[in-house]
Amino acid sequence: DVFDPERLIQCPLVKDHWIRARRFPYHLVKCKQSHPEIAKKLATCPFNARHLVPQGDLSDHIMKCNDKALLDQDVVSQSCEPAQKQLNNGSTWQAPPCDEDWDT
């Protein structure tokens, strides 16, 4: 299950590291600091910072990244909303009436 916080994920920097999903972001930060020479060779996916891939493979990863599909779906669903709803974003706030006259 991809949403299980207890599942083990292999570290992209050191293949011997297996980390629980819930701790993975913290591990990446620490592992990058501990292994800067390896981290320099990896690029971060623009759709998911947990995806570290060799720099030469980044464009291929971007084309195939599952998180890109989720982002595309979100953009499409927002563009299908009525224009007024997009502008208001559900907010009912209105500017108060202005009694000031800057010309006087």
PDB file of N, CA and C in Angstrom:
ATOM      1  N   ASP A   1       0.849  -1.184   0.000  1.00  0.00           N
ATOM      2  CA  ASP A   1       0.000   0.000   0.000  1.00  0.00           C
ATOM      3  C   ASP A   1       0.893   1.245   0.000  1.00  0.00           C
ATOM      4  N   VAL A   2       0.740   2.091  -0.999  1.00  0.00           N
ATOM      5  CA  VAL A   2       1.583   3.276  -1.115  1.00  0.00           C
ATOM      6  C   VAL A   2       1.306   4.317  -0.032  1.00  0.00           C
ATOM      7  N   PHE A   3       0.160   4.229   0.638  1.00  0.00           N
ATOM      8  CA  PHE A   3      -0.168   5.194   1.678  1.00  0.00           C
ATOM      9  C   PHE A   3       0.149   4.690   3.091  1.00  0.00           C
ATOM     10  N   ASP A   4       0.741   3.523   3.200  1.00  0.00           N
ATOM     11  CA  ASP A   4       1.087   2.956   4.499  1.00  0.00           C
ATOM     12  C   ASP A   4       2.330   3.655   5.051  1.00  0.00           C
ATOM     13  N   PRO A   5       2.225   4.371   6.178  1.00  0.00           N
ATOM     14  CA  PRO A   5       3.383   5.087   6.719  1.00  0.00           C
ATOM     15  C   PRO A   5       4.468   4.161   7.265  1.00  0.00           C
ATOM     16  N   GLU A   6       4.148   2.887   7.427  1.00  0.00           N
ATOM     17  CA  GLU A   6       5.118   1.937   7.968  1.00  0.00           C
ATOM     18  C   GLU A   6       5.877   1.163   6.877  1.00  0.00           C
ATOM     19  N   ARG A   7       5.503   1.338   5.623  1.00  0.00           N
ATOM     20  CA  ARG A   7       6.192   0.598   4.561  1.00  0.00           C
ATOM     21  C   ARG A   7       7.639   1.080   4.453  1.00  0.00           C
ATOM     22  N   LEU A   8       8.502   0.205   3.988  1.00  0.00           N
ATOM     23  CA  LEU A   8       9.915   0.539   3.859  1.00  0.00           C
ATOM     24  C   LEU A   8      10.206   1.050   2.453  1.00  0.00           C
ATOM     25  N   ILE A   9      11.027   2.102   2.394  1.00  0.00           N
ATOM     26  CA  ILE A   9      11.430   2.716   1.136  1.00  0.00           C
ATOM     27  C   ILE A   9      12.952   2.715   1.082  1.00  0.00           C
ATOM     28  N   GLN A  10      13.481   2.391  -0.085  1.00  0.00           N
ATOM     29  CA  GLN A  10      14.934   2.386  -0.251  1.00  0.00           C
ATOM     30  C   GLN A  10      15.427   3.810  -0.496  1.00  0.00           C
ATOM     31  N   CYS A  11      16.475   4.190   0.193  1.00  0.00           N
ATOM     32  CA  CYS A  11      17.074   5.510   0.038  1.00  0.00           C
ATOM     33  C   CYS A  11      17.721   5.615  -1.346  1.00  0.00           C
ATOM     34  N   PRO A  12      17.488   6.709  -2.076  1.00  0.00           N
ATOM     35  CA  PRO A  12      18.093   6.858  -3.395  1.00  0.00           C
ATOM     36  C   PRO A  12      19.583   7.203  -3.337  1.00  0.00           C
ATOM     37  N   LEU A  13      20.062   7.622  -2.164  1.00  0.00           N
ATOM     38  CA  LEU A  13      21.475   7.969  -2.039  1.00  0.00           C
ATOM     39  C   LEU A  13      22.329   6.760  -1.650  1.00  0.00           C
ATOM     40  N   VAL A  14      21.905   6.052  -0.631  1.00  0.00           N
ATOM     41  CA  VAL A  14      22.645   4.879  -0.145  1.00  0.00           C
ATOM     42  C   VAL A  14      21.676   3.695  -0.199  1.00  0.00           C
ATOM     43  N   LYS A  15      21.905   2.804  -1.137  1.00  0.00           N
ATOM     44  CA  LYS A  15      20.963   1.712  -1.402  1.00  0.00           C
ATOM     45  C   LYS A  15      20.804   0.745  -0.222  1.00  0.00           C
ATOM     46  N   ASP A  16      21.730   0.759   0.730  1.00  0.00           N
ATOM     47  CA  ASP A  16      21.613  -0.102   1.909  1.00  0.00           C
ATOM     48  C   ASP A  16      20.652   0.464   2.955  1.00  0.00           C
ATOM     49  N   HIS A  17      20.253   1.711   2.790  1.00  0.00           N
ATOM     50  CA  HIS A  17      19.334   2.340   3.743  1.00  0.00           C
ATOM     51  C   HIS A  17      17.890   2.028   3.359  1.00  0.00           C
ATOM     52  N   TRP A  18      17.152   1.473   4.304  1.00  0.00           N
ATOM     53  CA  TRP A  18      15.708   1.229   4.138  1.00  0.00           C
ATOM     54  C   TRP A  18      15.009   1.979   5.253  1.00  0.00           C
ATOM     55  N   ILE A  19      14.122   2.891   4.889  1.00  0.00           N
ATOM     56  CA  ILE A  19      13.513   3.807   5.841  1.00  0.00           C
ATOM     57  C   ILE A  19      11.996   3.687   5.777  1.00  0.00           C
ATOM     58  N   ARG A  20      11.348   3.831   6.928  1.00  0.00           N
ATOM     59  CA  ARG A  20       9.887   3.840   6.960  1.00  0.00           C
ATOM     60  C   ARG A  20       9.394   5.094   6.231  1.00  0.00           C
ATOM     61  N   ALA A  21       8.294   4.966   5.530  1.00  0.00           N
ATOM     62  CA  ALA A  21       7.761   6.051   4.705  1.00  0.00           C
ATOM     63  C   ALA A  21       7.540   7.329   5.513  1.00  0.00           C
ATOM     64  N   ARG A  22       7.096   7.186   6.741  1.00  0.00           N
ATOM     65  CA  ARG A  22       6.807   8.372   7.552  1.00  0.00           C
ATOM     66  C   ARG A  22       8.068   9.140   7.930  1.00  0.00           C
ATOM     67  N   ARG A  23       9.234   8.480   7.910  1.00  0.00           N
ATOM     68  CA  ARG A  23      10.497   9.121   8.261  1.00  0.00           C
ATOM     69  C   ARG A  23      11.333   9.499   7.031  1.00  0.00           C
ATOM     70  N   PHE A  24      10.853   9.127   5.850  1.00  0.00           N
ATOM     71  CA  PHE A  24      11.644   9.279   4.632  1.00  0.00           C
ATOM     72  C   PHE A  24      12.079  10.720   4.334  1.00  0.00           C
ATOM     73  N   PRO A  25      11.198  11.723   4.430  1.00  0.00           N
ATOM     74  CA  PRO A  25      11.650  13.093   4.149  1.00  0.00           C
ATOM     75  C   PRO A  25      12.781  13.542   5.074  1.00  0.00           C
ATOM     76  N   TYR A  26      12.702  13.173   6.341  1.00  0.00           N
ATOM     77  CA  TYR A  26      13.740  13.553   7.295  1.00  0.00           C
ATOM     78  C   TYR A  26      15.055  12.847   6.963  1.00  0.00           C
ATOM     79  N   HIS A  27      14.927  11.583   6.571  1.00  0.00           N
ATOM     80  CA  HIS A  27      16.115  10.820   6.218  1.00  0.00           C
ATOM     81  C   HIS A  27      16.818  11.440   5.008  1.00  0.00           C
ATOM     82  N   LEU A  28      16.043  11.851   4.000  1.00  0.00           N
ATOM     83  CA  LEU A  28      16.640  12.438   2.803  1.00  0.00           C
ATOM     84  C   LEU A  28      17.483  13.658   3.136  1.00  0.00           C
ATOM     85  N   VAL A  29      16.964  14.523   3.977  1.00  0.00           N
ATOM     86  CA  VAL A  29      17.697  15.733   4.363  1.00  0.00           C
ATOM     87  C   VAL A  29      19.011  15.357   5.032  1.00  0.00           C
ATOM     88  N   LYS A  30      18.943  14.432   5.975  1.00  0.00           N
ATOM     89  CA  LYS A  30      20.132  14.028   6.715  1.00  0.00           C
ATOM     90  C   LYS A  30      21.128  13.282   5.829  1.00  0.00           C
ATOM     91  N   CYS A  31      20.612  12.434   4.969  1.00  0.00           N
ATOM     92  CA  CYS A  31      21.472  11.630   4.110  1.00  0.00           C
ATOM     93  C   CYS A  31      22.178  12.521   3.081  1.00  0.00           C
ATOM     94  N   LYS A  32      21.491  13.538   2.580  1.00  0.00           N
ATOM     95  CA  LYS A  32      22.123  14.483   1.650  1.00  0.00           C
ATOM     96  C   LYS A  32      23.283  15.204   2.323  1.00  0.00           C
ATOM     97  N   GLN A  33      23.114  15.559   3.590  1.00  0.00           N
ATOM     98  CA  GLN A  33      24.173  16.239   4.334  1.00  0.00           C
ATOM     99  C   GLN A  33      25.339  15.298   4.607  1.00  0.00           C
ATOM    100  N   SER A  34      25.034  14.044   4.872  1.00  0.00           N
ATOM    101  CA  SER A  34      26.071  13.063   5.179  1.00  0.00           C
ATOM    102  C   SER A  34      26.829  12.587   3.940  1.00  0.00           C
ATOM    103  N   HIS A  35      26.172  12.656   2.784  1.00  0.00           N
ATOM    104  CA  HIS A  35      26.771  12.161   1.547  1.00  0.00           C
ATOM    105  C   HIS A  35      26.654  13.213   0.438  1.00  0.00           C
ATOM    106  N   PRO A  36      27.313  14.374   0.599  1.00  0.00           N
ATOM    107  CA  PRO A  36      27.152  15.448  -0.387  1.00  0.00           C
ATOM    108  C   PRO A  36      27.676  15.078  -1.777  1.00  0.00           C
ATOM    109  N   GLU A  37      28.674  14.210  -1.838  1.00  0.00           N
ATOM    110  CA  GLU A  37      29.223  13.822  -3.142  1.00  0.00           C
ATOM    111  C   GLU A  37      28.216  13.007  -3.956  1.00  0.00           C
ATOM    112  N   ILE A  38      27.415  12.210  -3.287  1.00  0.00           N
ATOM    113  CA  ILE A  38      26.368  11.445  -3.977  1.00  0.00           C
ATOM    114  C   ILE A  38      25.203  12.374  -4.303  1.00  0.00           C
ATOM    115  N   ALA A  39      24.840  13.255  -3.368  1.00  0.00           N
ATOM    116  CA  ALA A  39      23.701  14.163  -3.548  1.00  0.00           C
ATOM    117  C   ALA A  39      23.921  15.087  -4.741  1.00  0.00           C
ATOM    118  N   LYS A  40      25.176  15.485  -5.010  1.00  0.00           N
ATOM    119  CA  LYS A  40      25.469  16.358  -6.147  1.00  0.00           C
ATOM    120  C   LYS A  40      25.123  15.717  -7.480  1.00  0.00           C
ATOM    121  N   LYS A  41      25.152  14.397  -7.531  1.00  0.00           N
ATOM    122  CA  LYS A  41      24.900  13.672  -8.775  1.00  0.00           C
ATOM    123  C   LYS A  41      23.412  13.427  -9.017  1.00  0.00           C
ATOM    124  N   LEU A  42      22.582  13.739  -8.025  1.00  0.00           N
ATOM    125  CA  LEU A  42      21.143  13.483  -8.131  1.00  0.00           C
ATOM    126  C   LEU A  42      20.370  14.778  -8.290  1.00  0.00           C
ATOM    127  N   ALA A  43      19.275  14.708  -9.026  1.00  0.00           N
ATOM    128  CA  ALA A  43      18.381  15.853  -9.213  1.00  0.00           C
ATOM    129  C   ALA A  43      17.056  15.560  -8.520  1.00  0.00           C
ATOM    130  N   THR A  44      16.396  16.609  -8.058  1.00  0.00           N
ATOM    131  CA  THR A  44      15.113  16.476  -7.369  1.00  0.00           C
ATOM    132  C   THR A  44      13.976  16.689  -8.359  1.00  0.00           C
ATOM    133  N   CYS A  45      13.023  15.801  -8.309  1.00  0.00           N
ATOM    134  CA  CYS A  45      11.835  15.883  -9.157  1.00  0.00           C
ATOM    135  C   CYS A  45      11.043  17.137  -8.796  1.00  0.00           C
ATOM    136  N   PRO A  46      10.596  17.924  -9.792  1.00  0.00           N
ATOM    137  CA  PRO A  46       9.814  19.130  -9.473  1.00  0.00           C
ATOM    138  C   PRO A  46       8.403  18.832  -8.960  1.00  0.00           C
ATOM    139  N   PHE A  47       7.950  17.589  -9.106  1.00  0.00           N
ATOM    140  CA  PHE A  47       6.603  17.226  -8.674  1.00  0.00           C
ATOM    141  C   PHE A  47       6.576  16.560  -7.314  1.00  0.00           C
ATOM    142  N   ASN A  48       7.715  16.006  -6.872  1.00  0.00           N
ATOM    143  CA  ASN A  48       7.774  15.325  -5.582  1.00  0.00           C
ATOM    144  C   ASN A  48       9.222  15.347  -5.104  1.00  0.00           C
ATOM    145  N   ALA A  49       9.484  16.086  -4.047  1.00  0.00           N
ATOM    146  CA  ALA A  49      10.856  16.249  -3.542  1.00  0.00           C
ATOM    147  C   ALA A  49      11.440  14.942  -3.009  1.00  0.00           C
ATOM    148  N   ARG A  50      10.607  13.927  -2.837  1.00  0.00           N
ATOM    149  CA  ARG A  50      11.104  12.623  -2.383  1.00  0.00           C
ATOM    150  C   ARG A  50      11.720  11.832  -3.528  1.00  0.00           C
ATOM    151  N   HIS A  51      11.497  12.281  -4.754  1.00  0.00           N
ATOM    152  CA  HIS A  51      12.065  11.595  -5.914  1.00  0.00           C
ATOM    153  C   HIS A  51      13.426  12.194  -6.245  1.00  0.00           C
ATOM    154  N   LEU A  52      14.472  11.457  -5.992  1.00  0.00           N
ATOM    155  CA  LEU A  52      15.821  11.854  -6.379  1.00  0.00           C
ATOM    156  C   LEU A  52      16.287  10.894  -7.458  1.00  0.00           C
ATOM    157  N   VAL A  53      16.669  11.441  -8.600  1.00  0.00           N
ATOM    158  CA  VAL A  53      17.081  10.614  -9.730  1.00  0.00           C
ATOM    159  C   VAL A  53      18.418  11.135 -10.251  1.00  0.00           C
ATOM    160  N   PRO A  54      19.199  10.290 -10.923  1.00  0.00           N
ATOM    161  CA  PRO A  54      20.436  10.791 -11.536  1.00  0.00           C
ATOM    162  C   PRO A  54      20.112  11.968 -12.465  1.00  0.00           C
ATOM    163  N   GLN A  55      20.983  12.968 -12.467  1.00  0.00           N
ATOM    164  CA  GLN A  55      20.702  14.194 -13.216  1.00  0.00           C
ATOM    165  C   GLN A  55      20.408  13.923 -14.692  1.00  0.00           C
ATOM    166  N   GLY A  56      21.089  12.972 -15.286  1.00  0.00           N
ATOM    167  CA  GLY A  56      20.866  12.648 -16.684  1.00  0.00           C
ATOM    168  C   GLY A  56      19.509  12.021 -16.955  1.00  0.00           C
ATOM    169  N   ASP A  57      18.881  11.469 -15.925  1.00  0.00           N
ATOM    170  CA  ASP A  57      17.585  10.796 -16.078  1.00  0.00           C
ATOM    171  C   ASP A  57      16.399  11.678 -15.691  1.00  0.00           C
ATOM    172  N   LEU A  58      16.660  12.924 -15.296  1.00  0.00           N
ATOM    173  CA  LEU A  58      15.582  13.773 -14.778  1.00  0.00           C
ATOM    174  C   LEU A  58      14.496  14.023 -15.820  1.00  0.00           C
ATOM    175  N   SER A  59      14.853  14.348 -17.041  1.00  0.00           N
ATOM    176  CA  SER A  59      13.818  14.648 -18.042  1.00  0.00           C
ATOM    177  C   SER A  59      12.953  13.424 -18.318  1.00  0.00           C
ATOM    178  N   ASP A  60      13.555  12.247 -18.336  1.00  0.00           N
ATOM    179  CA  ASP A  60      12.786  11.016 -18.518  1.00  0.00           C
ATOM    180  C   ASP A  60      11.855  10.786 -17.324  1.00  0.00           C
ATOM    181  N   HIS A  61      12.384  11.029 -16.124  1.00  0.00           N
ATOM    182  CA  HIS A  61      11.565  10.864 -14.915  1.00  0.00           C
ATOM    183  C   HIS A  61      10.375  11.825 -14.936  1.00  0.00           C
ATOM    184  N   ILE A  62      10.606  13.067 -15.339  1.00  0.00           N
ATOM    185  CA  ILE A  62       9.538  14.070 -15.366  1.00  0.00           C
ATOM    186  C   ILE A  62       8.415  13.624 -16.295  1.00  0.00           C
ATOM    187  N   MET A  63       8.775  13.031 -17.417  1.00  0.00           N
ATOM    188  CA  MET A  63       7.756  12.579 -18.373  1.00  0.00           C
ATOM    189  C   MET A  63       6.914  11.439 -17.800  1.00  0.00           C
ATOM    190  N   LYS A  64       7.525  10.598 -16.939  1.00  0.00           N
ATOM    191  CA  LYS A  64       6.844   9.405 -16.438  1.00  0.00           C
ATOM    192  C   LYS A  64       6.351   9.524 -14.994  1.00  0.00           C
ATOM    193  N   CYS A  65       6.674  10.613 -14.316  1.00  0.00           N
ATOM    194  CA  CYS A  65       6.381  10.744 -12.883  1.00  0.00           C
ATOM    195  C   CYS A  65       4.882  10.638 -12.606  1.00  0.00           C
ATOM    196  N   ASN A  66       4.513   9.745 -11.699  1.00  0.00           N
ATOM    197  CA  ASN A  66       3.106   9.562 -11.313  1.00  0.00           C
ATOM    198  C   ASN A  66       2.526  10.809 -10.661  1.00  0.00           C
ATOM    199  N   ASP A  67       3.360  11.566  -9.949  1.00  0.00           N
ATOM    200  CA  ASP A  67       2.872  12.767  -9.278  1.00  0.00           C
ATOM    201  C   ASP A  67       2.546  13.868 -10.272  1.00  0.00           C
ATOM    202  N   LYS A  68       3.145  13.841 -11.448  1.00  0.00           N
ATOM    203  CA  LYS A  68       2.806  14.799 -12.495  1.00  0.00           C
ATOM    204  C   LYS A  68       1.355  14.590 -12.926  1.00  0.00           C
ATOM    205  N   ALA A  69       0.949  13.332 -13.032  1.00  0.00           N
ATOM    206  CA  ALA A  69      -0.427  13.025 -13.429  1.00  0.00           C
ATOM    207  C   ALA A  69      -1.410  13.572 -12.394  1.00  0.00           C
ATOM    208  N   LEU A  70      -1.071  13.467 -11.114  1.00  0.00           N
ATOM    209  CA  LEU A  70      -1.947  14.005 -10.063  1.00  0.00           C
ATOM    210  C   LEU A  70      -2.050  15.519 -10.179  1.00  0.00           C
ATOM    211  N   LEU A  71      -0.932  16.168 -10.466  1.00  0.00           N
ATOM    212  CA  LEU A  71      -0.920  17.616 -10.618  1.00  0.00           C
ATOM    213  C   LEU A  71      -1.734  18.023 -11.842  1.00  0.00           C
ATOM    214  N   ASP A  72      -1.572  17.301 -12.946  1.00  0.00           N
ATOM    215  CA  ASP A  72      -2.335  17.590 -14.157  1.00  0.00           C
ATOM    216  C   ASP A  72      -3.829  17.465 -13.900  1.00  0.00           C
ATOM    217  N   GLN A  73      -4.239  16.439 -13.159  1.00  0.00           N
ATOM    218  CA  GLN A  73      -5.657  16.254 -12.839  1.00  0.00           C
ATOM    219  C   GLN A  73      -6.178  17.428 -12.028  1.00  0.00           C
ATOM    220  N   ASP A  74      -5.368  17.904 -11.073  1.00  0.00           N
ATOM    221  CA  ASP A  74      -5.770  19.015 -10.222  1.00  0.00           C
ATOM    222  C   ASP A  74      -5.938  20.281 -11.051  1.00  0.00           C
ATOM    223  N   VAL A  75      -5.013  20.525 -11.975  1.00  0.00           N
ATOM    224  CA  VAL A  75      -5.094  21.711 -12.830  1.00  0.00           C
ATOM    225  C   VAL A  75      -6.332  21.639 -13.722  1.00  0.00           C
ATOM    226  N   VAL A  76      -6.605  20.475 -14.279  1.00  0.00           N
ATOM    227  CA  VAL A  76      -7.770  20.305 -15.142  1.00  0.00           C
ATOM    228  C   VAL A  76      -9.049  20.518 -14.346  1.00  0.00           C
ATOM    229  N   SER A  77      -9.133  19.955 -13.142  1.00  0.00           N
ATOM    230  CA  SER A  77     -10.360  20.105 -12.356  1.00  0.00           C
ATOM    231  C   SER A  77     -10.573  21.557 -11.957  1.00  0.00           C
ATOM    232  N   GLN A  78      -9.508  22.296 -11.693  1.00  0.00           N
ATOM    233  CA  GLN A  78      -9.658  23.712 -11.351  1.00  0.00           C
ATOM    234  C   GLN A  78     -10.069  24.529 -12.562  1.00  0.00           C
ATOM    235  N   SER A  79      -9.560  24.194 -13.744  1.00  0.00           N
ATOM    236  CA  SER A  79      -9.898  24.963 -14.940  1.00  0.00           C
ATOM    237  C   SER A  79     -11.337  24.716 -15.377  1.00  0.00           C
ATOM    238  N   CYS A  80     -11.957  23.648 -14.900  1.00  0.00           N
ATOM    239  CA  CYS A  80     -13.347  23.353 -15.254  1.00  0.00           C
ATOM    240  C   CYS A  80     -14.337  24.083 -14.361  1.00  0.00           C
ATOM    241  N   GLU A  81     -13.856  24.675 -13.261  1.00  0.00           N
ATOM    242  CA  GLU A  81     -14.743  25.405 -12.360  1.00  0.00           C
ATOM    243  C   GLU A  81     -15.177  26.712 -13.008  1.00  0.00           C
ATOM    244  N   PRO A  82     -16.345  27.227 -12.651  1.00  0.00           N
ATOM    245  CA  PRO A  82     -16.750  28.536 -13.175  1.00  0.00           C
ATOM    246  C   PRO A  82     -15.739  29.611 -12.793  1.00  0.00           C
ATOM    247  N   ALA A  83     -15.580  30.595 -13.655  1.00  0.00           N
ATOM    248  CA  ALA A  83     -14.574  31.644 -13.442  1.00  0.00           C
ATOM    249  C   ALA A  83     -14.786  32.380 -12.123  1.00  0.00           C
ATOM    250  N   GLN A  84     -16.020  32.687 -11.759  1.00  0.00           N
ATOM    251  CA  GLN A  84     -16.288  33.420 -10.524  1.00  0.00           C
ATOM    252  C   GLN A  84     -15.839  32.628  -9.304  1.00  0.00           C
ATOM    253  N   LYS A  85     -16.063  31.318  -9.315  1.00  0.00           N
ATOM    254  CA  LYS A  85     -15.654  30.489  -8.186  1.00  0.00           C
ATOM    255  C   LYS A  85     -14.135  30.469  -8.069  1.00  0.00           C
ATOM    256  N   GLN A  86     -13.425  30.469  -9.208  1.00  0.00           N
ATOM    257  CA  GLN A  86     -11.969  30.499  -9.181  1.00  0.00           C
ATOM    258  C   GLN A  86     -11.484  31.794  -8.544  1.00  0.00           C
ATOM    259  N   LEU A  87     -12.141  32.911  -8.883  1.00  0.00           N
ATOM    260  CA  LEU A  87     -11.717  34.197  -8.343  1.00  0.00           C
ATOM    261  C   LEU A  87     -11.970  34.281  -6.852  1.00  0.00           C
ATOM    262  N   ASN A  88     -13.161  33.876  -6.418  1.00  0.00           N
ATOM    263  CA  ASN A  88     -13.518  33.966  -5.007  1.00  0.00           C
ATOM    264  C   ASN A  88     -12.847  32.895  -4.173  1.00  0.00           C
ATOM    265  N   ASN A  89     -12.594  31.747  -4.793  1.00  0.00           N
ATOM    266  CA  ASN A  89     -11.969  30.635  -4.087  1.00  0.00           C
ATOM    267  C   ASN A  89     -12.770  30.255  -2.849  1.00  0.00           C
ATOM    268  N   GLY A  90     -14.097  30.454  -2.903  1.00  0.00           N
ATOM    269  CA  GLY A  90     -14.949  30.087  -1.784  1.00  0.00           C
ATOM    270  C   GLY A  90     -15.038  31.153  -0.711  1.00  0.00           C
ATOM    271  N   SER A  91     -14.334  32.242  -0.858  1.00  0.00           N
ATOM    272  CA  SER A  91     -14.317  33.276   0.162  1.00  0.00           C
ATOM    273  C   SER A  91     -15.553  34.163   0.048  1.00  0.00           C
ATOM    274  N   THR A  92     -16.100  34.592   1.169  1.00  0.00           N
ATOM    275  CA  THR A  92     -17.245  35.498   1.174  1.00  0.00           C
ATOM    276  C   THR A  92     -16.831  36.899   1.597  1.00  0.00           C
ATOM    277  N   TRP A  93     -15.531  37.131   1.742  1.00  0.00           N
ATOM    278  CA  TRP A  93     -15.014  38.426   2.176  1.00  0.00           C
ATOM    279  C   TRP A  93     -15.293  39.491   1.133  1.00  0.00           C
ATOM    280  N   GLN A  94     -15.711  40.675   1.596  1.00  0.00           N
ATOM    281  CA  GLN A  94     -15.900  41.818   0.715  1.00  0.00           C
ATOM    282  C   GLN A  94     -15.185  43.009   1.320  1.00  0.00           C
ATOM    283  N   ALA A  95     -14.660  43.847   0.471  1.00  0.00           N
ATOM    284  CA  ALA A  95     -13.962  45.040   0.953  1.00  0.00           C
ATOM    285  C   ALA A  95     -14.957  45.966   1.635  1.00  0.00           C
ATOM    286  N   PRO A  96     -14.571  46.581   2.759  1.00  0.00           N
ATOM    287  CA  PRO A  96     -15.478  47.514   3.429  1.00  0.00           C
ATOM    288  C   PRO A  96     -15.626  48.789   2.587  1.00  0.00           C
ATOM    289  N   PRO A  97     -16.733  49.510   2.755  1.00  0.00           N
ATOM    290  CA  PRO A  97     -16.905  50.748   1.994  1.00  0.00           C
ATOM    291  C   PRO A  97     -15.852  51.769   2.412  1.00  0.00           C
ATOM    292  N   CYS A  98     -15.385  52.528   1.455  1.00  0.00           N
ATOM    293  CA  CYS A  98     -14.328  53.497   1.721  1.00  0.00           C
ATOM    294  C   CYS A  98     -14.936  54.899   1.815  1.00  0.00           C
ATOM    295  N   ASP A  99     -14.745  55.557   2.973  1.00  0.00           N
ATOM    296  CA  ASP A  99     -15.278  56.902   3.180  1.00  0.00           C
ATOM    297  C   ASP A  99     -14.228  57.970   2.906  1.00  0.00           C
ATOM    298  N   GLU A 100     -13.036  57.586   2.573  1.00  0.00           N
ATOM    299  CA  GLU A 100     -11.955  58.543   2.380  1.00  0.00           C
ATOM    300  C   GLU A 100     -12.040  59.165   0.984  1.00  0.00           C
ATOM    301  N   ASP A 101     -11.751  60.482   0.927  1.00  0.00           N
ATOM    302  CA  ASP A 101     -11.651  61.173  -0.344  1.00  0.00           C
ATOM    303  C   ASP A 101     -10.280  61.814  -0.387  1.00  0.00           C
ATOM    304  N   TRP A 102      -9.381  61.251  -1.111  1.00  0.00           N
ATOM    305  CA  TRP A 102      -7.991  61.709  -1.130  1.00  0.00           C
ATOM    306  C   TRP A 102      -7.830  63.041  -1.872  1.00  0.00           C
ATOM    307  N   ASP A 103      -8.837  63.463  -2.619  1.00  0.00           N
ATOM    308  CA  ASP A 103      -8.741  64.729  -3.348  1.00  0.00           C
ATOM    309  C   ASP A 103      -9.064  65.929  -2.461  1.00  0.00           C
ATOM    310  N   THR A 104      -9.749  65.708  -1.337  1.00  0.00           N
ATOM    311  CA  THR A 104     -10.110  66.831  -0.472  1.00  0.00           C
ATOM    312  C   THR A 104      -9.111  67.064   0.621  1.00  0.00           C
TER     313      THR A 104
END
